[in-house]
Coordinates of C-alpha atoms in Angstrom, one line a residue:
Chain A
X1 CA 58.1 19.2 -24.7
X2 CA 57.5 18.3 -21.0
X3 CA 60.5 18.1 -18.8
X4 CA 60.7 15.1 -16.5
X5 CA 60.7 16.0 -12.8
X6 CA 64.2 15.3 -11.3
X7 CA 64.4 12.6 -8.6
X8 CA 65.0 15.2 -5.8
X9 CA 61.9 17.2 -6.8
X10 CA 59.7 14.1 -6.9
X11 CA 60.7 13.2 -3.3
X12 CA 59.9 16.7 -2.0
X13 CA 56.6 16.6 -3.8
X14 CA 55.6 13.3 -2.3
X15 CA 56.6 14.5 1.2
X16 CA 54.5 17.6 0.8
X17 CA 51.5 15.5 -0.4
X18 CA 51.7 13.1 2.5
X19 CA 52.0 16.0 5.0
X20 CA 48.9 17.5 3.7
X21 CA 47.1 14.2 3.8
X22 CA 48.1 13.9 7.4
X23 CA 46.5 17.3 8.2
X24 CA 43.4 16.2 6.4
X25 CA 43.1 13.0 8.4
X26 CA 43.8 14.8 11.7
X27 CA 40.8 17.1 11.0
X28 CA 38.6 14.0 10.4
X29 CA 39.7 12.6 13.7
X30 CA 39.0 15.8 15.6
X31 CA 35.5 16.1 14.0
X32 CA 34.7 12.5 14.9
X33 CA 35.7 13.0 18.5
X34 CA 33.5 16.1 18.7
X35 CA 30.5 14.2 17.4
X36 CA 31.1 11.4 19.8
X37 CA 31.3 13.8 22.8
X38 CA 27.9 15.3 21.9
X39 CA 26.3 11.9 21.2
X40 CA 27.7 10.2 24.4
X41 CA 26.3 13.1 26.6
X42 CA 22.9 12.9 24.9
X43 CA 22.7 9.1 25.3
X44 CA 23.9 9.2 28.9
X45 CA 21.2 11.8 29.6
X46 CA 18.5 9.7 28.1
X47 CA 19.6 6.6 29.9
X48 CA 19.8 8.4 33.2
X49 CA 16.4 9.8 32.8
X50 CA 14.8 6.5 31.8
X51 CA 16.6 4.4 34.5
X52 CA 15.3 6.8 37.1
X53 CA 11.9 7.5 35.7
X54 CA 10.8 4.5 33.7
X55 CA 9.6 2.5 36.7
X56 CA 7.3 5.3 37.7
X57 CA 5.6 5.6 34.3
X58 CA 2.4 3.7 34.3
X59 CA -1.3 4.3 33.4
X60 CA -1.9 5.7 36.9
X61 CA 1.0 8.2 36.5
X62 CA -0.4 9.5 33.2
X63 CA -4.0 9.8 34.5
X64 CA -3.6 11.2 38.0
X65 CA -3.4 14.8 39.1
X66 CA -0.6 16.2 41.1
X67 CA -0.6 15.2 44.8
X68 CA 1.5 15.8 47.9
X69 CA 1.8 12.1 48.2
X70 CA 4.5 10.9 45.9
X71 CA 2.8 7.5 45.5
X72 CA -0.3 9.1 44.0
X73 CA 1.2 12.0 42.1
X74 CA 0.7 12.0 38.3
X75 CA 1.2 14.3 35.3
X76 CA -2.4 14.3 34.0
X77 CA -3.2 18.0 34.7
X78 CA 0.2 19.0 33.4
X79 CA -0.2 16.9 30.2
X80 CA -3.6 18.5 29.6
X81 CA -2.2 21.9 30.3
X82 CA 0.7 21.4 27.9
X83 CA -1.7 20.2 25.3
X84 CA -4.1 23.2 25.6
X85 CA -1.3 25.7 25.7
X86 CA 0.2 24.2 22.6
X87 CA -3.2 24.3 20.9
X88 CA -3.5 28.0 21.5
X89 CA 0.1 28.6 20.4
X90 CA -0.3 26.7 17.2
X91 CA -3.7 28.3 16.4
X92 CA -2.1 31.7 16.7
X93 CA 1.5 31.4 15.6
X94 CA 1.0 29.2 12.5
X95 CA -1.4 31.2 10.4
X96 CA 0.1 34.6 11.4
X97 CA 3.7 33.3 10.8
X98 CA 3.0 31.8 7.4
X99 CA 1.0 34.9 6.3
X100 CA 3.9 37.1 7.5
X101 CA 6.4 34.9 5.7
X102 CA 4.4 35.0 2.4
X103 CA 4.1 38.8 2.6
X104 CA 7.8 39.4 3.3
X105 CA 8.9 37.0 0.6
X106 CA 6.5 37.6 -2.2
X107 CA 4.7 40.9 -1.7
X108 CA 7.0 43.3 0.1
X109 CA 9.1 45.5 -2.1
X110 CA 12.8 44.6 -1.7
X111 CA 14.7 47.5 -0.1
X112 CA 16.3 48.7 3.1
X113 CA 13.1 48.4 5.1
X114 CA 12.7 44.7 4.0
X115 CA 16.3 44.1 5.0
X116 CA 15.8 45.7 8.4
X117 CA 12.7 43.6 9.0
X118 CA 14.5 40.5 7.9
X119 CA 17.4 41.1 10.3
X120 CA 15.0 41.8 13.2
X121 CA 12.9 38.7 12.6
X122 CA 16.0 36.6 12.4
X123 CA 17.3 38.1 15.6
X124 CA 14.0 37.7 17.4
X125 CA 14.3 33.9 16.9
X126 CA 17.4 34.0 19.1
X127 CA 16.0 36.2 21.9
X128 CA 16.2 34.4 25.3
X129 CA 12.8 33.1 26.2
X130 CA 12.7 34.7 29.6
X131 CA 12.6 38.1 27.8
X132 CA 9.4 37.0 26.1
X133 CA 8.1 36.1 29.6
X134 CA 8.8 39.6 30.8
X135 CA 7.0 41.1 27.8
X136 CA 4.0 38.8 28.3
X137 CA 3.9 39.7 32.0
X138 CA 3.5 43.4 31.2
X139 CA 1.4 43.1 28.1
X140 CA -0.9 40.1 28.5
X141 CA -1.2 39.7 32.2
X142 CA -1.4 43.3 33.3
X143 CA -2.2 45.5 30.4
X144 CA -4.7 43.1 28.8
X145 CA -5.7 41.7 32.1
X146 CA -5.7 38.1 30.9
X147 CA -4.4 36.7 34.2
X148 CA -2.2 33.6 34.8
X149 CA -4.2 31.7 32.3
X150 CA -3.9 29.3 29.4
X151 CA -4.4 32.1 26.9
X152 CA -1.6 34.2 28.4
X153 CA 0.7 31.2 28.2
X154 CA -0.4 30.4 24.6
X155 CA 0.1 33.9 23.5
X156 CA 3.6 34.0 25.1
X157 CA 4.7 30.9 23.5
X158 CA 3.2 32.0 20.2
X159 CA 5.4 35.1 20.3
X160 CA 8.4 32.7 20.9
X161 CA 7.5 30.5 18.0
X162 CA 6.4 33.2 15.5
X163 CA 9.9 34.3 14.3
X164 CA 10.9 30.6 13.8
X165 CA 7.8 30.1 11.6
X166 CA 8.4 33.3 9.6
X167 CA 12.0 32.5 9.0
X168 CA 11.3 28.9 8.0
X169 CA 8.4 29.9 5.7
X170 CA 10.6 32.4 3.9
X171 CA 13.5 30.0 3.5
X172 CA 11.2 27.2 2.2
X173 CA 9.6 29.6 -0.3
X174 CA 13.0 31.0 -1.4
X175 CA 14.1 27.4 -2.2
X176 CA 11.5 27.2 -5.0
X177 CA 13.2 28.1 -8.3
X178 CA 12.1 31.3 -10.0
X179 CA 11.5 29.4 -13.2
X180 CA 8.3 27.9 -11.7
X181 CA 7.1 31.4 -10.6
X182 CA 7.7 32.7 -14.0
X183 CA 5.9 29.7 -15.6
X184 CA 2.8 30.5 -13.5
X185 CA 2.9 34.2 -14.2
X186 CA 3.4 33.7 -17.9
X187 CA 0.1 31.8 -18.0
X188 CA -1.6 34.8 -16.5
X189 CA -1.7 33.9 -12.8
X190 CA -2.1 36.7 -10.3
X191 CA 0.4 36.8 -7.4
X192 CA -2.1 35.2 -5.0
X193 CA -2.9 32.4 -7.5
X194 CA 0.8 31.8 -7.9
X195 CA 1.4 31.6 -4.2
X196 CA -1.7 29.5 -3.5
X197 CA -1.3 27.0 -6.4
X198 CA 2.4 26.7 -6.5
X199 CA 4.6 28.3 -3.8
X200 CA 2.6 27.1 -0.8
X201 CA 2.0 23.5 -1.9
X202 CA 5.6 23.0 -3.0
X203 CA 7.1 24.4 0.2
X204 CA 4.5 23.1 2.7
X205 CA 6.7 20.1 3.6
X206 CA 9.6 22.3 4.7
X207 CA 7.2 24.9 6.4
X208 CA 5.5 22.2 8.5
X209 CA 8.9 20.8 9.5
X210 CA 10.0 24.2 10.7
X211 CA 6.7 24.8 12.6
X212 CA 6.9 21.5 14.4
X213 CA 10.6 22.1 15.4
X214 CA 9.5 25.5 16.7
X215 CA 6.6 24.0 18.6
X216 CA 8.8 21.3 20.1
X217 CA 11.0 24.0 21.4
X218 CA 8.0 25.7 22.9
X219 CA 6.6 22.6 24.6
X220 CA 9.8 22.4 26.7
X221 CA 9.8 26.1 27.7
X222 CA 9.7 26.8 31.4
X223 CA 11.1 30.2 32.0
X224 CA 8.6 32.5 30.3
X225 CA 5.7 30.5 31.9
X226 CA 7.1 30.8 35.3
X227 CA 7.5 34.6 34.7
X228 CA 3.8 35.0 33.9
X229 CA 2.9 32.9 36.9
X230 CA 2.0 29.4 35.9
X231 CA 1.0 27.3 39.0
X232 CA 3.4 24.7 40.2
X233 CA 0.7 22.8 42.1
X234 CA -2.7 22.3 40.7
X235 CA -5.2 19.5 41.1
X236 CA -8.1 20.4 38.9
X237 CA -8.7 20.5 35.1
X238 CA -9.7 23.6 33.2
X239 CA -13.4 23.8 32.2
X240 CA -14.4 21.5 29.4
X241 CA -14.7 23.2 26.1
X242 CA -17.9 21.1 25.4
X243 CA -20.8 21.9 27.7
X244 CA -24.0 20.0 28.3
X245 CA -26.1 23.2 28.1
X246 CA -26.6 25.8 25.4
X247 CA -24.4 27.0 23.6
X248 CA -22.5 23.7 24.2
X249 CA -19.1 25.3 23.4
X250 CA -17.3 27.2 26.1
X251 CA -14.1 29.1 25.9
X252 CA -13.8 29.7 29.6
X253 CA -10.9 27.1 29.7
X254 CA -8.8 29.8 28.0
X255 CA -8.9 31.8 31.3
X256 CA -8.2 28.8 33.6
X257 CA -5.0 28.6 35.6
X258 CA -2.8 25.8 34.4
X259 CA 0.5 24.0 34.7
X260 CA 2.7 22.4 32.0
X261 CA 5.0 19.4 32.0
X262 CA 8.3 21.1 32.4
X263 CA 7.0 23.2 35.3
X264 CA 5.5 20.1 36.9
X265 CA 8.9 18.5 36.6
X266 CA 10.7 21.5 38.0
X267 CA 8.3 21.6 41.0
X268 CA 9.0 17.9 41.8
X269 CA 12.7 18.3 41.5
X270 CA 12.7 21.1 44.1
X271 CA 10.8 19.0 46.7
X272 CA 12.9 17.5 49.5
X273 CA 11.2 14.1 49.3
X274 CA 13.4 11.8 47.3
X275 CA 10.4 9.8 46.0
X276 CA 9.5 12.9 43.9
X277 CA 12.8 12.8 42.1
X278 CA 11.8 9.6 40.3
X279 CA 8.5 11.3 39.4
X280 CA 10.4 14.2 38.0
X281 CA 12.5 11.9 35.9
X282 CA 9.4 10.2 34.7
X283 CA 7.8 13.5 33.7
X284 CA 11.0 14.3 31.9
X285 CA 10.8 11.1 30.0
X286 CA 7.2 11.9 29.0
X287 CA 8.3 15.3 27.8
X288 CA 11.2 13.8 25.9
X289 CA 8.8 11.2 24.3
X290 CA 6.4 14.1 23.2
X291 CA 9.3 16.0 21.6
X292 CA 10.6 12.9 19.8
X293 CA 7.1 12.1 18.6
X294 CA 6.7 15.7 17.2
X295 CA 10.0 15.5 15.5
X296 CA 9.2 12.1 14.1
X297 CA 5.9 13.5 12.8
X298 CA 7.8 16.3 11.2
X299 CA 10.1 13.9 9.3
X300 CA 7.0 11.9 8.2
X301 CA 5.3 15.0 6.9
X302 CA 8.4 16.1 5.1
X303 CA 8.7 12.7 3.4
X304 CA 5.0 12.6 2.5
X305 CA 4.7 16.1 1.2
X306 CA 7.9 16.1 -0.8
X307 CA 7.1 12.9 -2.5
X308 CA 6.8 13.6 -6.2
X309 CA 7.8 17.2 -5.8
X310 CA 11.3 17.9 -7.1
X311 CA 12.8 20.3 -9.6
Chain B
X1 CA 0.6 55.0 -35.8
X2 CA -0.2 52.6 -38.7
X3 CA 0.7 55.1 -41.4
X4 CA 3.9 55.9 -39.6
X5 CA 5.1 52.3 -39.5
X6 CA 3.7 51.2 -42.9
X7 CA 6.6 53.0 -44.6
X8 CA 9.1 50.9 -42.5
X9 CA 7.3 47.8 -43.5
X10 CA 7.4 48.3 -47.3
X11 CA 11.0 49.5 -47.0
X12 CA 12.1 46.2 -45.6
X13 CA 9.9 44.1 -47.8
X14 CA 7.6 42.6 -45.1
X15 CA 4.7 41.1 -47.0
X16 CA 2.6 40.0 -44.0
X17 CA 0.2 41.9 -41.8
X18 CA 1.7 42.8 -38.4
X19 CA 0.3 41.1 -35.4
X20 CA 2.4 42.9 -32.8
X21 CA 4.4 45.9 -33.3
X22 CA 7.1 47.5 -31.1
X23 CA 7.3 51.2 -31.7
X24 CA 10.4 53.1 -30.5
X25 CA 10.7 50.6 -27.6
X26 CA 13.4 51.2 -25.0
X27 CA 13.8 49.2 -21.8
X28 CA 15.8 49.9 -18.6
X29 CA 16.8 47.4 -15.9
X30 CA 16.6 49.2 -12.5
X31 CA 18.1 52.6 -12.9
X32 CA 20.8 51.5 -15.3
X33 CA 21.4 52.3 -18.9
X34 CA 19.0 51.2 -21.6
X35 CA 19.2 47.4 -22.4
X36 CA 16.9 47.9 -25.4
X37 CA 17.4 51.1 -27.4
X38 CA 14.7 52.5 -29.5
X39 CA 13.6 49.3 -31.2
X40 CA 10.9 49.4 -33.8
X41 CA 9.8 46.0 -35.1
X42 CA 6.6 44.7 -36.7
X43 CA 6.1 41.0 -36.1
X44 CA 4.1 39.4 -39.0
X45 CA 1.0 37.5 -38.1
X46 CA 1.1 33.6 -38.2
X47 CA 4.7 33.6 -39.1
X48 CA 7.8 32.6 -37.1
X49 CA 10.1 35.6 -36.4
X50 CA 13.6 34.8 -35.0
X51 CA 15.6 37.2 -32.9
X52 CA 19.3 36.6 -33.3
X53 CA 22.5 38.3 -32.1
X54 CA 25.5 37.7 -29.9
X55 CA 25.1 37.0 -26.1
X56 CA 24.1 40.1 -24.2
X57 CA 22.7 41.9 -27.2
X58 CA 19.3 42.1 -25.5
X59 CA 17.3 39.6 -27.5
X60 CA 15.8 37.9 -24.4
X61 CA 15.3 41.2 -22.8
X62 CA 13.3 42.3 -25.8
X63 CA 11.3 39.1 -25.9
X64 CA 10.3 39.5 -22.2
X65 CA 8.9 42.9 -22.9
X66 CA 6.2 41.4 -25.0
X67 CA 4.5 39.7 -22.0
X68 CA 5.6 42.2 -19.4
X69 CA 7.8 39.6 -17.6
X70 CA 10.0 42.5 -16.5
X71 CA 7.1 43.8 -14.3
X72 CA 7.8 40.9 -11.9
X73 CA 11.0 42.6 -10.7
X74 CA 11.2 46.1 -9.1
X75 CA 12.3 49.3 -10.8
X76 CA 12.3 48.1 -14.4
X77 CA 11.0 50.7 -16.9
X78 CA 9.7 50.6 -20.5
X79 CA 9.5 53.5 -23.0
X80 CA 7.7 53.5 -26.3
X81 CA 4.9 51.2 -27.3
X82 CA 4.1 47.6 -28.1
X83 CA 0.9 47.5 -30.1
X84 CA -1.2 44.3 -30.4
X85 CA -3.4 44.4 -33.4
X86 CA -2.5 48.0 -33.9
X87 CA -4.8 49.0 -31.0
X88 CA -3.8 47.8 -27.5
X89 CA -0.5 49.1 -26.1
X90 CA 0.8 46.1 -24.1
X91 CA 3.3 48.1 -22.1
X92 CA 0.9 50.9 -21.1
X93 CA 0.7 51.2 -17.3
X94 CA -3.1 51.2 -17.7
X95 CA -3.0 47.7 -19.0
X96 CA -2.7 45.0 -16.3
X97 CA 0.2 42.6 -17.1
X98 CA -2.1 39.7 -16.3
X99 CA -4.3 40.8 -19.2
X100 CA -1.2 40.8 -21.5
X101 CA -0.1 37.3 -20.3
X102 CA -3.6 36.0 -20.9
X103 CA -3.1 36.9 -24.6
X104 CA 0.6 36.3 -25.0
X105 CA 2.0 32.8 -24.1
X106 CA 5.6 32.0 -23.3
X107 CA 7.9 29.0 -23.5
X108 CA 11.2 29.2 -21.5
X109 CA 14.8 28.3 -22.1
X110 CA 14.7 25.3 -19.8
X111 CA 11.6 23.1 -19.6
X112 CA 9.7 24.3 -16.5
X113 CA 6.7 22.1 -16.0
X114 CA 4.9 22.4 -12.6
X115 CA 5.6 19.5 -10.2
X116 CA 2.1 18.3 -10.9
X117 CA 0.5 15.8 -13.2
X118 CA 0.8 16.1 -17.0
X119 CA -3.0 16.8 -17.1
X120 CA -2.8 19.5 -14.5
X121 CA 0.1 21.2 -16.2
X122 CA -1.9 21.7 -19.4
X123 CA -5.1 22.5 -17.5
X124 CA -3.6 25.2 -15.3
X125 CA -4.0 28.1 -17.7
X126 CA -7.7 27.2 -18.1
X127 CA -8.2 26.9 -14.4
X128 CA -6.8 30.4 -13.7
X129 CA -9.3 31.7 -16.3
X130 CA -12.0 30.3 -14.1
X131 CA -12.9 27.3 -16.3
X132 CA -14.1 24.5 -14.1
X133 CA -16.2 22.3 -16.5
X134 CA -14.5 19.0 -16.5
X135 CA -15.6 18.2 -20.1
X136 CA -14.3 21.5 -21.5
X137 CA -10.9 21.1 -19.8
X138 CA -10.6 17.4 -20.9
X139 CA -11.2 18.4 -24.4
X140 CA -8.8 21.3 -24.4
X141 CA -6.1 19.3 -22.7
X142 CA -6.3 16.6 -25.4
X143 CA -6.4 19.2 -28.2
X144 CA -3.4 21.1 -26.8
X145 CA -1.4 17.9 -26.3
X146 CA -2.2 16.9 -29.8
X147 CA -1.1 20.2 -31.2
X148 CA 2.1 19.9 -29.3
X149 CA 2.6 16.4 -30.8
X150 CA 2.7 14.8 -27.4
X151 CA -0.7 13.2 -27.1
X152 CA 0.2 9.8 -28.4
X153 CA 3.1 9.6 -26.0
X154 CA 1.2 10.6 -22.9
X155 CA -2.5 9.8 -23.5
X156 CA -2.3 6.7 -21.2
X157 CA -0.6 8.4 -18.3
X158 CA -2.1 11.9 -18.1
X159 CA -2.0 11.6 -14.3
X160 CA 1.7 10.8 -14.1
X161 CA 4.1 13.5 -12.8
X162 CA 5.3 15.8 -15.5
X163 CA 8.8 15.3 -14.2
X164 CA 8.7 11.7 -15.3
X165 CA 8.9 12.9 -18.9
X166 CA 12.1 13.3 -20.8
X167 CA 13.5 16.8 -21.3
X168 CA 12.2 17.1 -24.8
X169 CA 8.8 15.8 -23.8
X170 CA 8.7 18.3 -20.9
X171 CA 9.4 21.2 -23.3
X172 CA 6.6 20.0 -25.6
X173 CA 4.4 19.8 -22.5
X174 CA 5.3 23.4 -21.8
X175 CA 4.3 24.3 -25.4
X176 CA 1.0 22.4 -24.9
X177 CA 0.5 24.4 -21.6
X178 CA 1.0 27.6 -23.5
X179 CA -1.3 26.6 -26.3
X180 CA -4.2 25.5 -24.1
X181 CA -5.3 29.1 -23.5
X182 CA -5.3 30.0 -27.3
X183 CA -2.7 32.8 -27.1
X184 CA -2.4 35.2 -30.1
X185 CA 1.4 35.3 -29.8
X186 CA 3.8 32.8 -28.3
X187 CA 7.2 33.8 -27.1
X188 CA 10.0 31.2 -27.2
X189 CA 13.1 32.0 -25.2
X190 CA 15.8 29.7 -26.7
X191 CA 13.4 26.8 -26.5
X192 CA 15.9 24.1 -27.5
X193 CA 19.1 25.2 -25.9
X194 CA 18.7 22.6 -23.1
X195 CA 17.6 19.8 -25.4
X196 CA 19.5 17.1 -27.4
X197 CA 19.5 17.2 -31.2
X198 CA 16.6 14.8 -31.6
X199 CA 14.4 16.6 -29.1
X200 CA 15.4 19.9 -30.8
X201 CA 14.3 18.6 -34.2
X202 CA 10.9 17.5 -32.7
X203 CA 10.3 21.0 -31.2
X204 CA 11.3 22.7 -34.4
X205 CA 9.0 20.6 -36.4
X206 CA 6.2 21.3 -33.9
X207 CA 6.8 25.0 -34.2
X208 CA 6.5 24.8 -38.0
X209 CA 3.2 22.9 -37.6
X210 CA 1.8 25.6 -35.4
X211 CA 2.5 28.4 -37.9
X212 CA -1.0 28.5 -39.3
X213 CA -2.5 28.9 -35.8
X214 CA -0.4 31.4 -33.9
X215 CA 2.2 34.1 -34.3
X216 CA 5.6 33.1 -32.9
X217 CA 8.6 35.1 -31.8
X218 CA 11.7 33.0 -31.1
X219 CA 15.0 34.0 -29.5
X220 CA 17.6 31.6 -30.6
X221 CA 21.3 31.3 -30.0
X222 CA 21.7 29.3 -33.2
X223 CA 21.8 31.0 -36.6
X224 CA 21.2 27.6 -38.2
X225 CA 18.0 27.2 -36.2
X226 CA 16.8 30.7 -37.3
X227 CA 17.5 29.7 -40.9
X228 CA 15.7 26.4 -40.5
X229 CA 12.4 27.5 -38.9
X230 CA 11.9 31.3 -39.2
X231 CA 10.2 33.3 -41.9
X232 CA 11.6 36.6 -40.7
X233 CA 14.8 37.3 -38.8
X234 CA 15.7 40.3 -36.7
X235 CA 19.4 40.8 -35.9
X236 CA 20.2 42.7 -32.7
X237 CA 23.5 44.1 -31.5
X238 CA 24.1 46.0 -28.2
X239 CA 20.5 46.6 -27.5
X240 CA 19.7 47.9 -31.0
X241 CA 17.8 46.4 -33.8
X242 CA 20.4 46.3 -36.7
X243 CA 18.3 44.7 -39.4
X244 CA 15.0 43.0 -39.8
X245 CA 13.9 41.2 -43.0
X246 CA 12.8 37.9 -44.5
X247 CA 15.1 35.2 -43.2
X248 CA 16.1 34.2 -46.7
X249 CA 17.2 37.8 -47.4
X250 CA 19.0 38.2 -44.0
X251 CA 21.0 35.0 -44.7
X252 CA 21.7 35.5 -48.4
X253 CA 22.0 39.3 -48.8
X254 CA 22.0 41.3 -45.6
X255 CA 21.8 45.0 -46.1
X256 CA 24.0 45.9 -43.1
X257 CA 27.6 45.3 -42.8
X258 CA 27.2 44.3 -39.1
X259 CA 24.7 41.7 -40.0
X260 CA 27.0 40.3 -42.7
X261 CA 29.9 40.1 -40.2
X262 CA 27.7 38.2 -37.7
X263 CA 26.2 35.8 -40.2
X264 CA 29.6 35.2 -41.7
X265 CA 30.9 34.3 -38.2
X266 CA 33.2 37.3 -38.0
X267 CA 32.1 37.8 -34.4
X268 CA 29.5 36.5 -31.9

């Protein structure tokens, strides 16, 4: 038979419960304040950037090269430079990163070596970007003699993005339940068929999201590109990849000098003329818009590719 | 090999020709002790053979030897032989596990259709065999879905996602997927343990209908299910085969005391 709690005990119990509820509520308040601090700073930053730069953003700003006259200066060359560097980065980092991720997750034998590689790749994702810049300076610029060119910058940023792509690929593939792998194997699929027909399509949404997040980190990188010697003032475009004469396609743009948006912004900030400060803010707004656009695209892809795929 | 095992067959009163035969089969996970110990078992052709026993007795482990599922994970090791049609040793290192899985189908404990259309689920086995003629695949998909008693329910929505089907329908879809490639043996790993009683009855009835086409080996957690559907029953305990005989005999007059105790609900 259950014994009824005496009056005294009941009061003590209620006290203890309300004390614990108080702690619980306190934590919720601390958490809310933390979020607000982060949000307010972000919003203030964006508002500041836009209020300074928005008036400078017009068609002329987007289509003009850099100039020593603040009135005429624009981000066109930097925009093209950013685009071309990201093109090289994507072309190199994405296939290599996905292939490496597939190999590590599906093919490599599990053991201490695999663990060691995994720890290293994860740590590489956190290495400061300037360190990659130093590596690129020695390897690409001097040892391979690629100069202060778009290809050097693309390779450098590809190194930076590669671990992110590998880690995301592995995590996306790991999220696929082993029952689906076994189902494919039980029908007589080879490892490659299983990866190609099942693992890759089911995890593509998450992989692409990771890639785009990695790339939007790369597009804002300044330090490693300054290290390899990106120009801060440049008024001409790289050679066009399409030529009027045979063989019509040229890769000489890969070896052109370049600048990118964040470097352009940095160079304007460091000028004494105050008129350039507004230009810098405008370039920052363009960069921010690009990053937001890429993240939005990532969300869109994730939504589209995951539709109908669930387990 | 045949003469060596024929004695075993007559001794336990197995009247049917063996389709697959495990001979002194042992299996080890990683470097640990044997999970299957020296099992010899002749599975009769075009009959349903049930594997019963308490949890952890190795019945699923034994089942997964027959299509080399253990090869997917590192360091697993087989000993002995599994002979298909008395000739091919399925667990020989010279035989590619893919070849084995092309001849031995499998249905899993939980329905695991691919997140693709109903049609693509059934067609997948044909596609990996290199079949690309639309007409052949169409025909085979229809035939397999009919054999799996699912055709009438899905014929108007073959392009719908397999996940839109109910659990029981998904499991029958998985059976259709296994049937599409005309396997000689189908392994069922507790095929109804995730299903409700009505879906279970459907799957059991389907298995009985498939008996004249294919040999089946079923792991089941339920003695009643073994009694309902199987022709032969093997009772396993602690990785060993204790007794194997006609189901009617196992349930009415088991020869071993251990079997009697398990059937009688004394343990398990």
